[in-house]
């Protein structure tokens, strides 16, 4: 005698359900911010990937940006202590230590903090900004203070993803979670190219309204820190600081001459150029760059 159709279908439905459970992503509420001090947001899986060793430069090695460094450090320290602090936009010249400063400040604050005030550094990539509300929802359910960091942030043309960032910085109903602060670096003060702003002004019927919506994004950052090209003395100070830290024994006159030639071949001076010179020098001397 044949089994009823319902009895034959039940095992099949059960197998389908089990297969779907196996391929489904883990629930987005599962986040362990105690696993590391650094994380990278993976929006495809709604997951934070731990970074066990953050690539960074020591705070004391950052030359020529002392004022910016102290300002960001104080803002971050207050945030770690549960005091009012501002979102920060670090803007300006390439290679002058904007992202290095964020990571160095994070390390310094954590080195001085109690375990309860240790910060998690959470990086979100520029192209993942539209998923920012989902990430904030995850972080909202945790107690650990988090510095949410986006490197090289900018917007072009018809890119409307800036609206996601604008809403969560201050303007949304929920707003920014109390345990999250947002730091971004950009080569552009207003996060978009000047010609794009000028084009909006020249073609819009209501000029001020057309430009205001996009330019006002940068106004949501309470702290603006500008970075500018360094002079030769600052460049030499960077080089000599690195050489001393890593035990690269080269006479000062020779070191400066080589560093100057390196900058000429690179077309300018910056913290990035200084570090690239030090890597080349250490390689030629057979020295490893280890703290």
PDB file of N, CA and C in Angstrom, residues 43-109:
ATOM      1  N   UNK A  43      30.790  43.224   4.489  1.00  0.00           N
ATOM      2  CA  UNK A  43      29.345  43.396   4.349  1.00  0.00           C
ATOM      3  C   UNK A  43      28.639  42.218   3.698  1.00  0.00           C
ATOM      4  N   UNK A  44      29.357  41.453   2.848  1.00  0.00           N
ATOM      5  CA  UNK A  44      28.711  40.322   2.175  1.00  0.00           C
ATOM      6  C   UNK A  44      28.185  39.299   3.183  1.00  0.00           C
ATOM      7  N   UNK A  45      28.902  39.158   4.295  1.00  0.00           N
ATOM      8  CA  UNK A  45      28.494  38.188   5.315  1.00  0.00           C
ATOM      9  C   UNK A  45      27.996  38.852   6.589  1.00  0.00           C
ATOM     10  N   UNK A  46      27.868  40.176   6.572  1.00  0.00           N
ATOM     11  CA  UNK A  46      27.486  40.916   7.787  1.00  0.00           C
ATOM     12  C   UNK A  46      28.371  40.506   8.958  1.00  0.00           C
ATOM     13  N   UNK A  47      29.673  40.557   8.734  1.00  0.00           N
ATOM     14  CA  UNK A  47      30.608  40.013   9.719  1.00  0.00           C
ATOM     15  C   UNK A  47      31.807  40.946   9.885  1.00  0.00           C
ATOM     16  N   UNK A  48      32.361  40.953  11.093  1.00  0.00           N
ATOM     17  CA  UNK A  48      33.585  41.696  11.380  1.00  0.00           C
ATOM     18  C   UNK A  48      34.752  40.716  11.418  1.00  0.00           C
ATOM     19  N   UNK A  49      35.727  40.925  10.527  1.00  0.00           N
ATOM     20  CA  UNK A  49      36.894  40.053  10.438  1.00  0.00           C
ATOM     21  C   UNK A  49      37.983  40.573  11.378  1.00  0.00           C
ATOM     22  N   UNK A  50      38.399  39.796  12.388  1.00  0.00           N
ATOM     23  CA  UNK A  50      39.426  40.270  13.319  1.00  0.00           C
ATOM     24  C   UNK A  50      40.775  40.488  12.629  1.00  0.00           C
ATOM     25  N   UNK A  51      41.478  41.528  13.035  1.00  0.00           N
ATOM     26  CA  UNK A  51      42.849  41.799  12.576  1.00  0.00           C
ATOM     27  C   UNK A  51      43.743  41.661  13.804  1.00  0.00           C
ATOM     28  N   UNK A  52      44.519  40.588  13.845  1.00  0.00           N
ATOM     29  CA  UNK A  52      45.290  40.289  15.046  1.00  0.00           C
ATOM     30  C   UNK A  52      46.496  41.202  15.217  1.00  0.00           C
ATOM     31  N   UNK A  53      47.052  41.714  14.116  1.00  0.00           N
ATOM     32  CA  UNK A  53      48.186  42.629  14.197  1.00  0.00           C
ATOM     33  C   UNK A  53      47.944  43.794  13.249  1.00  0.00           C
ATOM     34  N   UNK A  54      47.677  44.972  13.815  1.00  0.00           N
ATOM     35  CA  UNK A  54      47.376  46.159  13.020  1.00  0.00           C
ATOM     36  C   UNK A  54      48.671  46.758  12.487  1.00  0.00           C
ATOM     37  N   UNK A  55      48.711  47.048  11.208  1.00  0.00           N
ATOM     38  CA  UNK A  55      49.877  47.656  10.570  1.00  0.00           C
ATOM     39  C   UNK A  55      49.909  49.146  10.892  1.00  0.00           C
ATOM     40  N   UNK A  56      50.897  49.576  11.684  1.00  0.00           N
ATOM     41  CA  UNK A  56      50.914  50.976  12.076  1.00  0.00           C
ATOM     42  C   UNK A  56      52.322  51.460  12.417  1.00  0.00           C
ATOM     43  N   UNK A  57      52.437  52.784  12.520  1.00  0.00           N
ATOM     44  CA  UNK A  57      53.672  53.463  12.896  1.00  0.00           C
ATOM     45  C   UNK A  57      53.506  53.980  14.321  1.00  0.00           C
ATOM     46  N   UNK A  58      54.574  53.937  15.097  1.00  0.00           N
ATOM     47  CA  UNK A  58      54.527  54.420  16.469  1.00  0.00           C
ATOM     48  C   UNK A  58      54.195  55.911  16.493  1.00  0.00           C
ATOM     49  N   UNK A  59      53.385  56.310  17.458  1.00  0.00           N
ATOM     50  CA  UNK A  59      52.926  57.696  17.594  1.00  0.00           C
ATOM     51  C   UNK A  59      54.090  58.682  17.616  1.00  0.00           C
ATOM     52  N   UNK A  60      55.184  58.350  18.317  1.00  0.00           N
ATOM     53  CA  UNK A  60      56.287  59.297  18.476  1.00  0.00           C
ATOM     54  C   UNK A  60      57.089  59.480  17.189  1.00  0.00           C
ATOM     55  N   UNK A  61      56.889  58.611  16.208  1.00  0.00           N
ATOM     56  CA  UNK A  61      57.622  58.728  14.950  1.00  0.00           C
ATOM     57  C   UNK A  61      56.929  59.634  13.938  1.00  0.00           C
ATOM     58  N   UNK A  62      55.747  60.104  14.251  1.00  0.00           N
ATOM     59  CA  UNK A  62      54.996  60.947  13.330  1.00  0.00           C
ATOM     60  C   UNK A  62      55.462  62.395  13.484  1.00  0.00           C
ATOM     61  N   UNK A  63      56.231  62.865  12.525  1.00  0.00           N
ATOM     62  CA  UNK A  63      56.833  64.189  12.581  1.00  0.00           C
ATOM     63  C   UNK A  63      56.081  65.180  11.691  1.00  0.00           C
ATOM     64  N   UNK A  64      56.094  66.445  12.095  1.00  0.00           N
ATOM     65  CA  UNK A  64      55.508  67.501  11.289  1.00  0.00           C
ATOM     66  C   UNK A  64      54.006  67.633  11.402  1.00  0.00           C
ATOM     67  N   UNK A  65      53.387  66.787  12.222  1.00  0.00           N
ATOM     68  CA  UNK A  65      51.922  66.853  12.399  1.00  0.00           C
ATOM     69  C   UNK A  65      51.598  66.826  13.895  1.00  0.00           C
ATOM     70  N   UNK A  66      52.444  67.459  14.689  1.00  0.00           N
ATOM     71  CA  UNK A  66      52.297  67.400  16.145  1.00  0.00           C
ATOM     72  C   UNK A  66      50.953  67.965  16.622  1.00  0.00           C
ATOM     73  N   UNK A  67      50.550  69.103  16.051  1.00  0.00           N
ATOM     74  CA  UNK A  67      49.276  69.699  16.485  1.00  0.00           C
ATOM     75  C   UNK A  67      48.105  68.798  16.159  1.00  0.00           C
ATOM     76  N   UNK A  68      48.078  68.256  14.936  1.00  0.00           N
ATOM     77  CA  UNK A  68      46.998  67.353  14.543  1.00  0.00           C
ATOM     78  C   UNK A  68      46.994  66.097  15.415  1.00  0.00           C
ATOM     79  N   UNK A  69      48.195  65.590  15.712  1.00  0.00           N
ATOM     80  CA  UNK A  69      48.311  64.375  16.505  1.00  0.00           C
ATOM     81  C   UNK A  69      47.770  64.581  17.914  1.00  0.00           C
ATOM     82  N   UNK A  70      48.133  65.691  18.536  1.00  0.00           N
ATOM     83  CA  UNK A  70      47.678  65.936  19.899  1.00  0.00           C
ATOM     84  C   UNK A  70      46.170  66.175  19.947  1.00  0.00           C
ATOM     85  N   UNK A  71      45.640  66.871  18.947  1.00  0.00           N
ATOM     86  CA  UNK A  71      44.197  67.140  18.907  1.00  0.00           C
ATOM     87  C   UNK A  71      43.406  65.847  18.753  1.00  0.00           C
ATOM     88  N   UNK A  72      43.827  64.986  17.833  1.00  0.00           N
ATOM     89  CA  UNK A  72      43.101  63.731  17.633  1.00  0.00           C
ATOM     90  C   UNK A  72      43.259  62.808  18.832  1.00  0.00           C
ATOM     91  N   UNK A  73      44.442  62.800  19.423  1.00  0.00           N
ATOM     92  CA  UNK A  73      44.657  61.981  20.619  1.00  0.00           C
ATOM     93  C   UNK A  73      43.716  62.390  21.750  1.00  0.00           C
ATOM     94  N   UNK A  74      43.623  63.696  22.019  1.00  0.00           N
ATOM     95  CA  UNK A  74      42.759  64.169  23.106  1.00  0.00           C
ATOM     96  C   UNK A  74      41.299  63.839  22.828  1.00  0.00           C
ATOM     97  N   UNK A  75      40.868  64.005  21.579  1.00  0.00           N
ATOM     98  CA  UNK A  75      39.483  63.684  21.217  1.00  0.00           C
ATOM     99  C   UNK A  75      39.200  62.199  21.435  1.00  0.00           C
ATOM    100  N   UNK A  76      40.155  61.355  21.042  1.00  0.00           N
ATOM    101  CA  UNK A  76      39.982  59.911  21.155  1.00  0.00           C
ATOM    102  C   UNK A  76      40.038  59.466  22.612  1.00  0.00           C
ATOM    103  N   UNK A  77      40.928  60.058  23.379  1.00  0.00           N
ATOM    104  CA  UNK A  77      41.037  59.713  24.802  1.00  0.00           C
ATOM    105  C   UNK A  77      39.738  60.031  25.540  1.00  0.00           C
ATOM    106  N   UNK A  78      39.149  61.195  25.241  1.00  0.00           N
ATOM    107  CA  UNK A  78      37.877  61.551  25.877  1.00  0.00           C
ATOM    108  C   UNK A  78      36.788  60.558  25.501  1.00  0.00           C
ATOM    109  N   UNK A  79      36.754  60.180  24.227  1.00  0.00           N
ATOM    110  CA  UNK A  79      35.750  59.211  23.790  1.00  0.00           C
ATOM    111  C   UNK A  79      35.905  57.886  24.542  1.00  0.00           C
ATOM    112  N   UNK A  80      37.141  57.418  24.695  1.00  0.00           N
ATOM    113  CA  UNK A  80      37.392  56.159  25.396  1.00  0.00           C
ATOM    114  C   UNK A  80      36.935  56.219  26.845  1.00  0.00           C
ATOM    115  N   UNK A  81      36.952  57.420  27.420  1.00  0.00           N
ATOM    116  CA  UNK A  81      36.541  57.599  28.810  1.00  0.00           C
ATOM    117  C   UNK A  81      35.043  57.857  28.952  1.00  0.00           C
ATOM    118  N   UNK A  82      34.323  57.793  27.844  1.00  0.00           N
ATOM    119  CA  UNK A  82      32.879  58.006  27.895  1.00  0.00           C
ATOM    120  C   UNK A  82      32.473  59.462  27.919  1.00  0.00           C
ATOM    121  N   UNK A  83      33.407  60.367  27.585  1.00  0.00           N
ATOM    122  CA  UNK A  83      33.114  61.797  27.557  1.00  0.00           C
ATOM    123  C   UNK A  83      32.741  62.239  26.140  1.00  0.00           C
ATOM    124  N   UNK A  84      32.117  63.413  25.994  1.00  0.00           N
ATOM    125  CA  UNK A  84      31.748  63.886  24.644  1.00  0.00           C
ATOM    126  C   UNK A  84      32.971  64.031  23.750  1.00  0.00           C
ATOM    127  N   UNK A  85      32.820  63.627  22.485  1.00  0.00           N
ATOM    128  CA  UNK A  85      33.903  63.718  21.496  1.00  0.00           C
ATOM    129  C   UNK A  85      33.281  63.852  20.112  1.00  0.00           C
ATOM    130  N   UNK A  86      34.071  64.325  19.166  1.00  0.00           N
ATOM    131  CA  UNK A  86      33.578  64.612  17.820  1.00  0.00           C
ATOM    132  C   UNK A  86      34.019  63.572  16.797  1.00  0.00           C
ATOM    133  N   UNK A  87      33.175  63.360  15.785  1.00  0.00           N
ATOM    134  CA  UNK A  87      33.638  62.678  14.581  1.00  0.00           C
ATOM    135  C   UNK A  87      34.744  63.530  13.960  1.00  0.00           C
ATOM    136  N   UNK A  88      35.719  62.882  13.302  1.00  0.00           N
ATOM    137  CA  UNK A  88      36.870  63.630  12.790  1.00  0.00           C
ATOM    138  C   UNK A  88      37.116  63.342  11.319  1.00  0.00           C
ATOM    139  N   UNK A  89      37.406  64.410  10.570  1.00  0.00           N
ATOM    140  CA  UNK A  89      37.810  64.307   9.173  1.00  0.00           C
ATOM    141  C   UNK A  89      39.255  64.781   9.057  1.00  0.00           C
ATOM    142  N   UNK A  90      40.132  63.883   8.642  1.00  0.00           N
ATOM    143  CA  UNK A  90      41.540  64.215   8.417  1.00  0.00           C
ATOM    144  C   UNK A  90      41.725  64.376   6.917  1.00  0.00           C
ATOM    145  N   UNK A  91      41.997  65.591   6.463  1.00  0.00           N
ATOM    146  CA  UNK A  91      42.022  65.859   5.028  1.00  0.00           C
ATOM    147  C   UNK A  91      43.341  66.532   4.641  1.00  0.00           C
ATOM    148  N   UNK A  92      43.702  66.409   3.380  1.00  0.00           N
ATOM    149  CA  UNK A  92      44.861  67.137   2.897  1.00  0.00           C
ATOM    150  C   UNK A  92      45.820  66.306   2.072  1.00  0.00           C
ATOM    151  N   UNK A  93      47.087  66.718   2.086  1.00  0.00           N
ATOM    152  CA  UNK A  93      48.106  66.183   1.188  1.00  0.00           C
ATOM    153  C   UNK A  93      48.288  64.681   1.338  1.00  0.00           C
ATOM    154  N   UNK A  94      48.548  64.030   0.217  1.00  0.00           N
ATOM    155  CA  UNK A  94      48.802  62.595   0.214  1.00  0.00           C
ATOM    156  C   UNK A  94      50.096  62.274   0.946  1.00  0.00           C
ATOM    157  N   UNK A  95      50.080  61.130   1.621  1.00  0.00           N
ATOM    158  CA  UNK A  95      51.301  60.624   2.223  1.00  0.00           C
ATOM    159  C   UNK A  95      51.788  61.359   3.449  1.00  0.00           C
ATOM    160  N   UNK A  96      50.950  62.218   4.043  1.00  0.00           N
ATOM    161  CA  UNK A  96      51.395  62.994   5.194  1.00  0.00           C
ATOM    162  C   UNK A  96      50.922  62.424   6.530  1.00  0.00           C
ATOM    163  N   UNK A  97      50.502  61.173   6.542  1.00  0.00           N
ATOM    164  CA  UNK A  97      50.276  60.493   7.812  1.00  0.00           C
ATOM    165  C   UNK A  97      48.860  60.513   8.343  1.00  0.00           C
ATOM    166  N   UNK A  98      47.861  60.742   7.489  1.00  0.00           N
ATOM    167  CA  UNK A  98      46.480  60.811   7.978  1.00  0.00           C
ATOM    168  C   UNK A  98      46.023  59.459   8.547  1.00  0.00           C
ATOM    169  N   UNK A  99      46.098  58.414   7.737  1.00  0.00           N
ATOM    170  CA  UNK A  99      45.663  57.095   8.223  1.00  0.00           C
ATOM    171  C   UNK A  99      46.633  56.559   9.270  1.00  0.00           C
ATOM    172  N   UNK A 100      47.931  56.864   9.128  1.00  0.00           N
ATOM    173  CA  UNK A 100      48.909  56.424  10.133  1.00  0.00           C
ATOM    174  C   UNK A 100      48.586  57.030  11.493  1.00  0.00           C
ATOM    175  N   UNK A 101      48.129  58.278  11.492  1.00  0.00           N
ATOM    176  CA  UNK A 101      47.806  58.944  12.752  1.00  0.00           C
ATOM    177  C   UNK A 101      46.611  58.287  13.431  1.00  0.00           C
ATOM    178  N   UNK A 102      45.585  57.943  12.673  1.00  0.00           N
ATOM    179  CA  UNK A 102      44.416  57.292  13.269  1.00  0.00           C
ATOM    180  C   UNK A 102      44.837  56.002  13.971  1.00  0.00           C
ATOM    181  N   UNK A 103      45.641  55.204  13.295  1.00  0.00           N
ATOM    182  CA  UNK A 103      46.069  53.921  13.877  1.00  0.00           C
ATOM    183  C   UNK A 103      47.026  54.121  15.051  1.00  0.00           C
ATOM    184  N   UNK A 104      47.887  55.137  14.962  1.00  0.00           N
ATOM    185  CA  UNK A 104      48.824  55.398  16.048  1.00  0.00           C
ATOM    186  C   UNK A 104      48.103  55.910  17.297  1.00  0.00           C
ATOM    187  N   UNK A 105      47.110  56.766  17.108  1.00  0.00           N
ATOM    188  CA  UNK A 105      46.322  57.277  18.236  1.00  0.00           C
ATOM    189  C   UNK A 105      45.553  56.143  18.892  1.00  0.00           C
ATOM    190  N   UNK A 106      44.977  55.268  18.091  1.00  0.00           N
ATOM    191  CA  UNK A 106      44.262  54.107  18.627  1.00  0.00           C
ATOM    192  C   UNK A 106      45.179  53.287  19.534  1.00  0.00           C
ATOM    193  N   UNK A 107      46.410  53.048  19.080  1.00  0.00           N
ATOM    194  CA  UNK A 107      47.361  52.259  19.872  1.00  0.00           C
ATOM    195  C   UNK A 107      47.750  52.985  21.156  1.00  0.00           C
ATOM    196  N   UNK A 108      47.979  54.288  21.063  1.00  0.00           N
ATOM    197  CA  UNK A 108      48.396  55.042  22.247  1.00  0.00           C
ATOM    198  C   UNK A 108      47.294  55.079  23.299  1.00  0.00           C
ATOM    199  N   UNK A 109      46.066  55.327  22.876  1.00  0.00           N
ATOM    200  CA  UNK A 109      44.954  55.375  23.828  1.00  0.00           C
ATOM    201  C   UNK A 109      44.781  54.013  24.493  1.00  0.00           C
TER     202      UNK A 109
END
